[in-house]
Amino acid sequence: MATAATDTTIIRPRWHAWVANGLAVVSGTVLFAWLLSRNSSPLAALASALGATVVAVALWAVLWKLFGTLSSGTTVRGVNLGRIPDFKDLGPAPTLVSPQSTATAAFEEAAKRLEAHTNGQILLFAAPVAGTGATSTAMNVSIAASRAGRRILLIDGDGSGAGVSRFGGSGSVPGLTDLARGTATLQEAARLWRVGQSSRLPVIPAGSPDHAGAALQTVTIADVFDRVSERADFVVVDAAPILSDPAITGLAAHADGTILVVNERSSPAKVRQAQEQMDRIGAPVVGHVVNRSKRKERTFIGRALSRFAVMLLVLIGTFALWTGWQLFASWNSLDQVAIDTAAARDRVASQAVDTGGESGETVTADIAVSLAPAANVDGEYFETYLVVGSDERAELGGSRADVIVILLLPRDGSPPGLVSLPRDLYLTNPCNPERARRINANLAGCGDVEGPDVLALAAEDFTGLKINHFVLFDFEGFKAIIDRVGGYEICVDFPVRDRQAELALDAGCTIADGDQTLAWVRSRNTQELVDGTWRTLEGVNDLTRNLRQQNVILDMFGKMSQFRSPTELTALVAELSDAFVLDQGIGINNAVDLAWSLRGKSSDDFVRLEVPVEFYVTSAGAQVLLPTEPFEETLLATYPDAPVAS
């Protein structure tokens, strides 16, 4: 529907808008998807959305103009009395219950225009079909005009019982049909509605049932209209729907014209038929009201701008929802394990003591002090992640951890920290406190307790820290991660090698791929070529390997957190789903928070906590690393405010 001029309303077929809008949306969406496939960064996504929206709105404009040329729609005749805003929340008579409402103001304006721009005295208010609001329009215009001091008579001409007689509480009998039959006088049929402090509105209800409209064809009804018109400025007749009630013919014979009530959903064909019918029966359309309008009539530019805004929001919103769903689905594809160290301790206590071949050696008196559990740290001070690298997946029996790192994120804003636990660190077996073994053996689990839980217990016992989260990657996955994030830079003064680890690097800086990076962090026998001779690189031990592991892990997670777009993050998660095992407590929100907290941080921004150890040979001849001081001393040296139990 469009207003071409102040007094003209054009009702267009609704399919015009549906087709134009639909084709514009489809074309914009397809173009947006194609542009995103080329670049999905946030800035590119915004630019793509803007470009696709411009194209979509341009297509809509062409189609809108084209459809307007092919079909000009139906022009509603007569003066436009105005657009009445939707007032469903105010009931059928907003002029009574809400005098200050915009609907009341619109009805008051319609009453003024009715007097100023129409010449008839007896006017039918009718709609092409039911459900358009002709009754409420007739009633509210009458109330507004009556309050303005005009002498108005409101007549219910709808014999179906759907007219104004429903309101007012005065009943419908006797009424118009009874007057027409001569069975009631005008004084008996008329009612007075109080519509203001000093305003009264005379109303004649519909009267006794007369569905065929025979009573309205009598000579008597003509006399009734003649008499009432002498006493009123306007006689407003609430008529039944034009195309569905033959009784309107009898009313039209006595009316000077029709005020056609339409709305934004009216059918152009029905409006045209109604106007033609009123011409035939003698009450042509002299004015119209657009009832219960959802909005003010907009210009073509206004329509285009509104579609631009909606299309842009739809594209951006769809992109966000789609990306979020993909990220959620990719995240859920990651393998997850349940980590609950408190429950694991209960299970360990309830099962038989681990005495198998992997349970370790008996703790002797000379090392008992070194293996004593650390003092507990308040679990609210740190958020901790136990990051583990293994030759095998955690669910496979017999797997051992080769890389064990605890990431410390203080909740008070202190710098984050890293603790590497050497794989040969000799600790008490959580499943048998009387025995000790290398910490990496705990990943194999014991009894009914899974490996990740047992390893987390060992880490908690040694450090006193509460392990909140668990992350495991296998070395095949590690290589894939390094390759995915673009490699890792390794700088050496001389060519280096380790035949056992399959390491070979040239002098200088090398962007190593996954294979070479893995060899670098696992190398125990690194050699360098100096003056044509291979010699063992000095200072290479488990602590050196720990430092390498920390640097690589920091670089790896740092690059993973530098994703340029949500789409890139989704693809990264999907590609690496086979490389990681996470605990079930790490949701996508935790991962995003962690990535954001690590964003922009280099290895220099992390505090390194070095575990003091000494070499020790067990009674079975195994070479291990024995702690030389309680871990809380190491922790307090770096985090003096950490709440450690005394």
XYZ file of C-alpha atoms in Angstrom:
646
model
C 0.000 0.000 0.000
C 1.346 3.444 -0.860
C 0.068 7.022 -0.588
C 0.646 8.794 -3.881
C -0.782 12.114 -2.660
C -2.489 13.496 0.409
C -5.936 12.264 -0.680
C -4.930 9.131 -2.530
C -4.211 5.643 -1.277
C -3.029 2.898 -3.615
C -3.344 -0.720 -2.583
C -0.884 -2.953 -4.389
C -0.934 -6.741 -4.636
C 0.977 -8.149 -1.702
C 2.859 -10.609 -3.887
C 4.764 -7.658 -5.358
C 6.423 -7.012 -2.030
C 6.951 -10.708 -1.282
C 8.626 -11.396 -4.614
C 10.763 -8.250 -4.546
C 11.808 -8.821 -0.945
C 12.391 -12.545 -1.453
C 14.571 -12.190 -4.537
C 16.536 -9.400 -2.882
C 17.171 -11.478 0.249
C 18.201 -14.563 -1.738
C 20.564 -12.615 -3.992
C 22.101 -10.743 -1.063
C 22.590 -13.936 0.928
C 24.197 -15.803 -1.976
C 26.541 -12.902 -2.704
C 27.417 -12.586 0.988
C 28.234 -16.298 1.224
C 30.431 -16.099 -1.879
C 32.331 -13.091 -0.557
C 32.836 -14.786 2.815
C 34.292 -17.836 1.101
C 37.086 -15.601 -0.138
C 37.789 -13.780 3.130
C 36.007 -14.323 6.437
C 37.847 -11.957 8.767
C 35.560 -9.707 10.858
C 36.380 -6.619 8.790
C 35.931 -8.535 5.539
C 32.647 -9.985 6.818
C 31.364 -6.487 7.559
C 32.480 -5.227 4.151
C 30.893 -8.270 2.503
C 27.646 -7.666 4.370
C 27.606 -4.021 3.286
C 28.331 -4.895 -0.342
C 25.757 -7.681 -0.458
C 23.176 -5.425 1.170
C 23.740 -2.664 -1.384
C 23.270 -5.146 -4.231
C 20.169 -6.652 -2.595
C 18.526 -3.266 -2.036
C 19.376 -2.186 -5.587
C 17.701 -5.332 -6.932
C 14.688 -4.705 -4.708
C 14.405 -1.143 -6.035
C 14.475 -2.330 -9.647
C 11.836 -5.000 -8.983
C 9.655 -2.602 -7.001
C 9.663 -0.061 -9.808
C 9.131 -2.790 -12.403
C 6.140 -4.249 -10.568
C 4.746 -0.760 -10.079
C 4.901 -0.241 -13.839
C 3.307 -3.601 -14.628
C 0.544 -3.206 -12.041
C -0.415 0.168 -10.624
C -2.645 -1.417 -7.953
C -6.087 -0.232 -6.894
C -6.681 3.403 -5.963
C -9.079 3.889 -3.072
C -11.471 6.654 -4.022
C -12.381 9.766 -2.148
C -10.608 11.840 0.417
C -8.123 10.093 2.657
C -9.405 10.676 6.194
C -6.142 9.368 7.605
C -4.244 6.371 8.857
C -5.348 5.005 12.212
C -2.477 3.372 14.154
C -2.959 -0.061 15.625
C -4.848 0.246 18.916
C -5.570 -3.377 19.808
C -4.099 -2.925 23.291
C -6.635 -0.166 24.031
C -9.773 -2.124 23.204
C -12.397 -1.181 20.579
C -12.851 2.443 21.745
C -9.518 4.192 22.381
C -11.314 7.556 22.147
C -13.069 6.652 25.410
C -10.383 4.834 27.381
C -7.291 6.725 26.221
C -8.051 10.288 25.109
C -4.330 11.135 24.842
C -3.373 8.182 22.650
C -2.143 8.501 19.080
C -5.142 6.462 17.950
C -7.529 8.986 19.507
C -5.663 11.834 17.821
C -5.966 10.025 14.482
C -9.728 9.539 14.921
C -10.136 13.196 15.857
C -8.268 14.196 12.697
C -10.456 11.835 10.654
C -13.577 13.492 12.102
C -12.270 16.933 11.122
C -11.487 15.793 7.590
C -14.876 14.140 7.336
C -16.558 17.472 7.970
C -14.153 19.536 5.889
C -13.826 17.379 2.784
C -17.119 15.507 2.322
C -20.499 16.859 1.237
C -22.853 14.094 2.326
C -24.870 13.973 5.525
C -25.740 10.272 5.743
C -22.584 8.221 5.326
C -22.073 4.485 5.419
C -18.899 3.216 7.081
C -18.170 -0.139 5.480
C -15.305 -2.441 4.549
C -14.978 -4.768 1.551
C -14.785 -7.820 3.827
C -15.046 -8.574 7.529
C -12.138 -8.095 9.909
C -11.058 -4.670 8.665
C -12.402 -2.662 11.602
C -15.243 -0.692 10.001
C -17.342 -0.887 13.184
C -14.624 0.457 15.481
C -13.820 3.170 12.941
C -17.444 4.310 12.698
C -17.814 4.322 16.483
C -14.589 6.186 17.258
C -15.043 8.795 14.520
C -18.560 9.428 15.859
C -17.285 9.774 19.425
C -14.517 12.165 18.340
C -16.916 14.317 16.306
C -19.477 14.364 19.123
C -16.847 15.542 21.582
C -15.904 18.286 19.143
C -19.438 19.654 19.407
C -20.955 18.130 16.283
C -24.428 16.610 16.290
C -23.760 13.006 15.367
C -26.158 10.083 15.176
C -24.586 6.624 15.080
C -26.728 3.856 13.568
C -25.927 0.153 13.624
C -26.859 -1.085 10.169
C -25.232 -4.487 10.561
C -27.972 -7.005 11.182
C -25.497 -9.835 11.789
C -24.884 -8.714 15.362
C -21.279 -7.704 14.689
C -21.943 -3.940 14.697
C -21.801 -1.213 17.324
C -24.763 -2.710 19.196
C -22.242 -5.011 20.850
C -20.915 -2.044 22.788
C -22.547 0.355 25.207
C -24.376 -2.281 27.226
C -27.836 -1.058 26.168
C -28.844 -4.003 23.996
C -29.815 -4.110 20.339
C -33.623 -4.315 20.571
C -35.604 -2.276 19.747
C -33.547 -0.754 16.994
C -33.272 0.077 13.311
C -35.157 -2.941 11.952
C -37.947 -2.406 14.458
C -38.238 1.211 13.307
C -38.381 -0.015 9.713
C -41.179 -2.448 10.558
C -43.086 0.167 12.544
C -42.971 -1.856 15.753
C -41.020 0.786 17.694
C -40.863 4.548 17.832
C -37.705 6.626 17.391
C -37.783 7.510 21.081
C -37.974 3.806 22.001
C -35.177 2.761 19.646
C -32.641 5.512 20.388
C -30.001 5.264 23.117
C -27.744 7.935 24.547
C -24.092 7.037 25.151
C -22.094 9.225 27.467
C -18.844 9.911 25.597
C -17.498 12.850 27.569
C -18.030 15.080 30.571
C -20.835 16.913 28.780
C -21.075 14.953 25.540
C -23.759 12.466 24.605
C -23.849 10.360 21.453
C -27.273 9.192 20.186
C -27.143 5.603 18.986
C -29.739 3.479 17.220
C -28.856 -0.231 17.548
C -29.450 -2.851 14.885
C -32.785 -4.081 16.199
C -34.442 -7.458 15.764
C -32.690 -9.956 13.475
C -33.114 -9.252 9.766
C -30.437 -11.254 7.967
C -32.076 -10.918 4.554
C -32.317 -7.145 4.908
C -36.035 -7.085 4.014
C -36.886 -4.533 6.703
C -34.386 -2.078 5.264
C -36.179 -2.153 1.890
C -39.417 -0.677 3.267
C -40.806 2.817 2.727
C -40.811 3.298 6.483
C -37.028 3.209 6.700
C -36.815 6.118 4.288
C -38.972 8.177 6.621
C -36.727 7.201 9.531
C -33.611 8.480 7.771
C -35.379 11.682 6.733
C -36.399 12.417 10.310
C -33.045 11.691 11.941
C -31.069 13.619 9.334
C -33.013 16.772 10.204
C -31.613 16.678 13.735
C -27.959 15.745 13.001
C -24.938 17.230 11.296
C -23.903 13.714 10.288
C -25.560 10.348 10.383
C -22.915 7.639 10.604
C -24.163 4.192 9.629
C -22.068 1.179 10.630
C -22.751 -1.138 7.696
C -22.018 -4.814 7.201
C -19.168 -5.915 4.885
C -19.994 -4.772 1.354
C -19.221 -8.023 -0.446
C -20.918 -10.370 2.002
C -24.212 -8.774 3.154
C -27.071 -7.940 0.740
C -28.690 -5.745 3.402
C -26.308 -2.950 2.502
C -28.372 -2.322 -0.641
C -31.279 -1.081 1.473
C -29.000 1.228 3.442
C -27.254 2.543 0.336
C -30.568 3.769 -1.056
C -30.737 6.357 1.729
C -27.029 7.249 2.047
C -25.166 10.106 0.430
C -21.975 8.108 0.126
C -19.672 5.550 1.650
C -16.543 5.871 3.765
C -14.539 2.794 2.786
C -12.453 1.268 5.581
C -9.372 -0.611 4.410
C -6.134 -1.774 5.963
C -2.673 -2.745 4.831
C -3.746 -6.329 4.185
C -6.747 -5.490 2.044
C -6.947 -7.209 -1.320
C -6.741 -4.814 -4.290
C -9.324 -6.936 -6.119
C -11.758 -6.861 -3.175
C -11.364 -3.104 -2.809
C -12.066 -2.624 -6.498
C -15.148 -4.884 -6.357
C -16.468 -3.057 -3.289
C -16.114 0.349 -4.928
C -17.840 -0.851 -8.077
C -20.702 -2.364 -6.071
C -21.269 0.836 -4.096
C -21.404 2.719 -7.397
C -24.108 0.359 -8.638
C -26.301 0.586 -5.553
C -26.107 4.348 -5.240
C -23.699 5.111 -2.390
C -20.345 5.739 -4.070
C -17.147 5.893 -2.065
C -16.504 9.510 -1.069
C -13.714 8.898 1.418
C -11.629 6.228 3.043
C -9.754 5.366 6.217
C -6.659 3.183 6.479
C -7.392 1.389 9.733
C -5.002 -0.124 12.263
C -1.922 0.838 10.314
C 1.266 -0.788 11.594
C 3.391 2.160 10.573
C 3.375 5.509 8.932
C 3.349 5.470 5.176
C 6.907 5.575 3.922
C 8.426 7.045 0.847
C 10.334 4.930 -1.625
C 13.609 6.162 -0.077
C 12.306 5.274 3.370
C 11.408 1.775 2.220
C 14.848 1.320 0.665
C 16.639 2.516 3.804
C 14.576 0.250 6.052
C 15.356 -2.736 3.841
C 19.029 -1.794 3.849
C 19.097 -1.780 7.653
C 17.132 -5.019 7.996
C 19.159 -6.836 5.332
C 22.443 -5.762 6.892
C 21.336 -6.918 10.330
C 20.029 -10.208 8.927
C 23.292 -10.967 7.120
C 25.474 -10.103 10.095
C 23.157 -11.954 12.478
C 23.016 -15.025 10.240
C 26.799 -15.014 9.918
C 27.172 -14.806 13.691
C 24.652 -17.594 14.335
C 26.079 -19.867 11.641
C 29.634 -19.325 12.822
C 28.596 -19.895 16.425
C 26.831 -23.130 15.526
C 29.827 -24.365 13.520
C 32.190 -23.487 16.349
C 29.934 -25.216 18.870
C 29.685 -28.326 16.670
C 33.449 -28.379 16.062
C 34.142 -27.972 19.754
C 31.794 -30.816 20.631
C 33.678 -33.049 18.199
C 36.760 -32.867 20.430
C 37.438 -35.913 22.578
C 36.637 -35.182 26.204
C 37.353 -36.918 29.478
C 35.836 -36.371 32.891
C 38.357 -34.950 35.367
C 37.339 -34.903 39.017
C 40.294 -35.332 41.340
C 38.133 -35.361 44.476
C 36.061 -38.245 43.129
C 39.238 -39.922 41.858
C 40.730 -39.863 45.366
C 37.612 -41.560 46.684
C 37.823 -44.242 44.000
C 41.526 -44.809 44.687
C 40.798 -45.198 48.406
C 38.008 -47.692 47.781
C 39.899 -49.993 45.428
C 42.712 -52.441 46.106
C 46.157 -50.930 46.577
C 48.112 -50.852 43.330
C 50.919 -53.405 43.591
C 51.410 -54.220 39.923
C 54.621 -54.042 37.988
C 54.001 -50.406 37.065
C 53.241 -49.343 40.638
C 56.840 -48.332 41.299
C 59.408 -49.093 43.966
C 59.031 -48.987 47.692
C 59.686 -45.557 49.206
C 62.832 -45.797 51.284
C 63.592 -43.718 54.359
C 66.327 -41.712 52.641
C 63.904 -40.175 50.147
C 60.663 -40.101 52.159
C 61.099 -36.434 53.050
C 61.676 -35.477 49.417
C 58.464 -37.245 48.422
C 56.267 -35.707 51.125
C 53.117 -34.021 49.725
C 53.242 -30.250 49.341
C 51.180 -27.868 51.433
C 47.830 -27.130 49.817
C 47.275 -23.870 47.942
C 43.870 -22.182 48.099
C 42.102 -23.381 44.960
C 40.552 -19.958 44.342
C 43.896 -18.214 43.813
C 44.897 -19.919 40.552
C 43.061 -21.219 37.529
C 45.203 -24.177 36.461
C 45.565 -26.197 33.275
C 47.509 -29.460 33.229
C 48.891 -29.698 29.680
C 50.226 -33.119 28.719
C 51.946 -34.446 25.616
C 51.967 -38.191 25.053
C 53.189 -40.735 22.530
C 49.737 -42.315 22.604
C 46.143 -41.276 23.114
C 45.062 -41.081 26.733
C 42.436 -43.738 26.315
C 45.010 -46.337 25.288
C 46.445 -48.440 28.098
C 50.117 -48.149 28.938
C 50.553 -44.615 27.595
C 53.139 -42.365 29.228
C 53.412 -38.604 29.361
C 56.481 -37.089 27.746
C 55.543 -33.414 28.255
C 53.890 -32.274 31.496
C 53.296 -28.565 32.017
C 51.037 -26.742 34.474
C 49.720 -23.376 33.291
C 49.016 -21.025 36.200
C 46.586 -18.141 35.720
C 46.409 -16.092 38.939
C 42.954 -14.636 39.484
C 44.396 -11.495 41.092
C 45.932 -10.325 37.814
C 49.504 -11.400 38.546
C 51.584 -12.597 35.569
C 50.732 -16.087 34.329
C 53.179 -18.849 35.139
C 54.428 -22.147 33.764
C 55.653 -25.144 35.703
C 57.299 -27.991 33.801
C 57.304 -31.307 35.594
C 60.138 -33.429 34.152
C 58.887 -36.766 32.945
C 61.508 -38.511 35.112
C 60.372 -36.643 38.238
C 60.205 -39.298 40.968
C 57.031 -38.978 43.038
C 54.787 -41.018 45.287
C 52.314 -43.203 43.437
C 48.812 -41.769 44.125
C 47.413 -45.295 43.968
C 49.927 -46.677 46.490
C 51.511 -44.112 48.849
C 54.150 -46.627 49.897
C 55.631 -46.725 46.421
C 57.169 -44.154 44.089
C 57.529 -43.959 40.324
C 58.196 -41.520 37.507
C 55.397 -38.979 37.164
C 54.869 -39.806 33.491
C 53.874 -43.382 34.360
C 50.708 -42.098 36.028
C 49.079 -41.452 32.652
C 48.615 -45.220 32.386
C 46.109 -45.038 35.265
C 45.541 -47.654 37.940
C 42.621 -49.969 38.501
C 39.333 -48.268 37.715
C 40.856 -44.799 37.821
C 41.653 -43.300 34.418
C 45.135 -42.064 33.544
C 44.291 -38.331 33.323
C 42.803 -38.465 36.833
C 45.828 -40.289 38.280
C 48.281 -37.900 36.621
C 46.281 -34.936 37.936
C 46.384 -36.467 41.433
C 50.161 -36.840 41.222
C 50.498 -33.213 40.114
C 48.229 -32.034 42.940
C 50.099 -34.041 45.567
C 53.464 -32.682 44.445
C 52.487 -29.026 43.934
C 49.608 -28.551 46.370
C 47.728 -26.876 43.514
C 44.175 -27.771 42.592
C 44.129 -28.970 38.970
C 41.097 -27.337 37.328
C 41.508 -28.421 33.724
C 43.259 -31.078 31.690
C 44.542 -30.847 28.105
C 46.267 -33.740 26.340
C 47.764 -33.817 22.877
C 49.488 -36.727 21.210
C 52.656 -36.093 19.251
C 51.047 -36.711 15.905
C 48.544 -34.075 16.864
C 51.368 -31.864 18.101
C 52.976 -31.954 14.672
C 49.652 -31.106 13.042
C 49.211 -28.139 15.372
C 52.671 -26.774 14.596
C 52.058 -27.131 10.873
C 48.603 -25.539 11.216
C 49.927 -22.441 13.004
C 52.751 -21.937 10.500
C 55.698 -23.677 12.136
C 58.007 -22.774 14.998
C 61.199 -20.723 14.787
C 64.326 -22.454 16.137
C 67.606 -20.546 16.245
C 70.996 -22.244 16.776
C 74.577 -21.023 16.407
C 75.799 -24.175 14.665
C 74.235 -27.050 12.745
C 72.622 -29.470 15.211
C 71.457 -33.058 15.102
C 70.084 -35.880 17.203
C 69.951 -39.137 15.292
C 67.753 -40.836 17.852
C 65.197 -38.015 17.758
C 65.659 -37.575 13.970
C 66.651 -33.947 14.471
C 68.666 -32.062 11.843
C 68.843 -28.251 11.694
C 71.118 -25.838 9.863
C 72.882 -23.002 11.650
C 70.843 -19.842 12.070
C 67.080 -19.544 12.411
C 64.771 -22.116 10.870
C 60.986 -22.138 10.658
C 60.679 -25.769 11.654
C 57.722 -27.896 10.651
C 55.904 -30.201 13.031
C 58.357 -33.087 12.654
C 61.458 -30.989 13.319
C 59.829 -29.094 16.198
C 58.820 -32.348 17.867
C 62.346 -33.685 17.436
C 63.712 -30.458 18.975
C 61.600 -30.674 22.142
C 62.255 -34.415 22.583
C 65.986 -34.369 21.890
C 68.106 -35.666 24.773
C 71.389 -36.061 22.890
C 71.635 -32.855 20.872
C 74.934 -32.458 19.034
C 76.354 -29.415 17.250
C 78.882 -29.212 14.410
C 81.823 -27.016 15.423
C 84.960 -26.774 13.286
C 83.930 -29.874 11.377
C 83.441 -31.994 14.490
C 80.194 -33.131 16.053
C 80.135 -32.587 19.783
C 77.483 -32.895 22.444
C 75.684 -29.614 23.040
C 76.491 -28.518 26.567
C 73.732 -28.114 29.116
C 71.200 -30.370 27.402
C 69.206 -32.242 30.032
C 65.631 -32.692 31.147
C 65.516 -29.099 32.362
C 66.633 -27.889 28.939
C 63.941 -30.004 27.362
C 61.430 -28.512 29.789
C 62.377 -25.010 28.698
C 62.067 -25.969 25.039
C 58.695 -27.544 25.690
C 57.456 -24.454 27.490
C 58.586 -22.160 24.694
C 56.988 -24.299 22.007
C 53.727 -24.709 23.921
C 53.524 -20.973 24.557
C 54.235 -20.198 20.928
C 51.729 -22.812 19.795
C 48.888 -21.605 22.001
C 49.812 -17.990 21.340
C 49.442 -18.478 17.584
C 46.257 -20.475 18.037
C 44.778 -17.566 19.989
C 45.601 -15.135 17.178
C 42.831 -16.303 14.868
C 41.727 -13.560 12.497
C 38.081 -14.515 12.403
C 35.542 -16.818 14.071
C 35.483 -18.824 10.844
C 39.232 -19.374 11.080
C 38.849 -20.431 14.716
C 36.108 -22.885 13.731
C 38.285 -24.369 10.990
C 41.211 -24.612 13.409
C 39.135 -26.461 15.997
C 37.729 -28.822 13.355
C 41.164 -29.611 11.907
C 42.703 -30.249 15.306
C 39.823 -32.204 16.822
C 41.871 -35.409 16.582
C 44.914 -33.797 18.183
C 43.422 -32.906 21.560
C 41.682 -34.519 24.486
C 40.090 -32.042 26.892
C 38.381 -32.392 30.209
C 34.629 -31.916 30.124
C 34.912 -28.763 32.199
C 36.541 -26.855 29.336
C 33.671 -25.359 27.393
C 33.908 -23.112 24.381
C 33.533 -20.107 26.684
C 36.542 -21.244 28.753
C 38.581 -21.710 25.593
C 37.670 -18.269 24.267
C 38.463 -16.690 27.650
C 41.813 -18.492 27.736
C 42.607 -17.500 24.156
C 41.704 -13.909 24.929
C 43.847 -13.872 28.080
C 46.822 -15.237 26.109
C 46.242 -12.971 23.109
C 49.268 -10.820 22.422
C 51.412 -12.441 25.104
C 54.907 -13.682 24.312
C 56.991 -16.207 26.217
C 58.642 -13.303 28.053
C 55.287 -12.436 29.649
C 55.196 -15.746 31.532
C 56.877 -16.512 34.834
C 58.848 -19.779 34.712
C 58.863 -21.859 37.872
C 61.768 -24.304 37.862
C 61.422 -27.404 40.000
C 64.715 -27.986 41.928
C 65.802 -31.599 41.406
C 68.795 -33.842 41.751
C 69.732 -37.038 39.982
C 68.886 -40.178 41.880
C 69.355 -43.863 41.149
C 66.659 -46.127 42.534
C 67.302 -49.514 44.101
C 66.348 -51.042 40.759
C 68.978 -48.939 38.990
C 66.563 -46.490 37.349
C 67.910 -42.955 36.842
C 65.295 -40.460 37.996
C 64.992 -36.859 39.219
C 64.279 -36.333 42.899
C 62.768 -33.054 44.235
C 65.138 -31.218 46.555
C 62.704 -28.788 48.195
C 58.958 -28.591 48.849
C 57.120 -27.070 45.915
C 55.444 -24.409 48.063
C 58.858 -22.784 48.543
C 59.296 -22.576 44.782
C 55.770 -21.202 44.410
C 56.078 -18.573 47.148
C 59.359 -17.333 45.708
C 57.417 -16.280 42.599
C 53.935 -15.686 44.030
C 54.525 -14.477 47.603
C 50.816 -13.692 48.059
C 49.678 -17.194 47.185
C 47.581 -18.550 50.090
C 49.545 -21.658 51.090
C 48.395 -23.702 54.066
C 50.846 -23.642 56.951
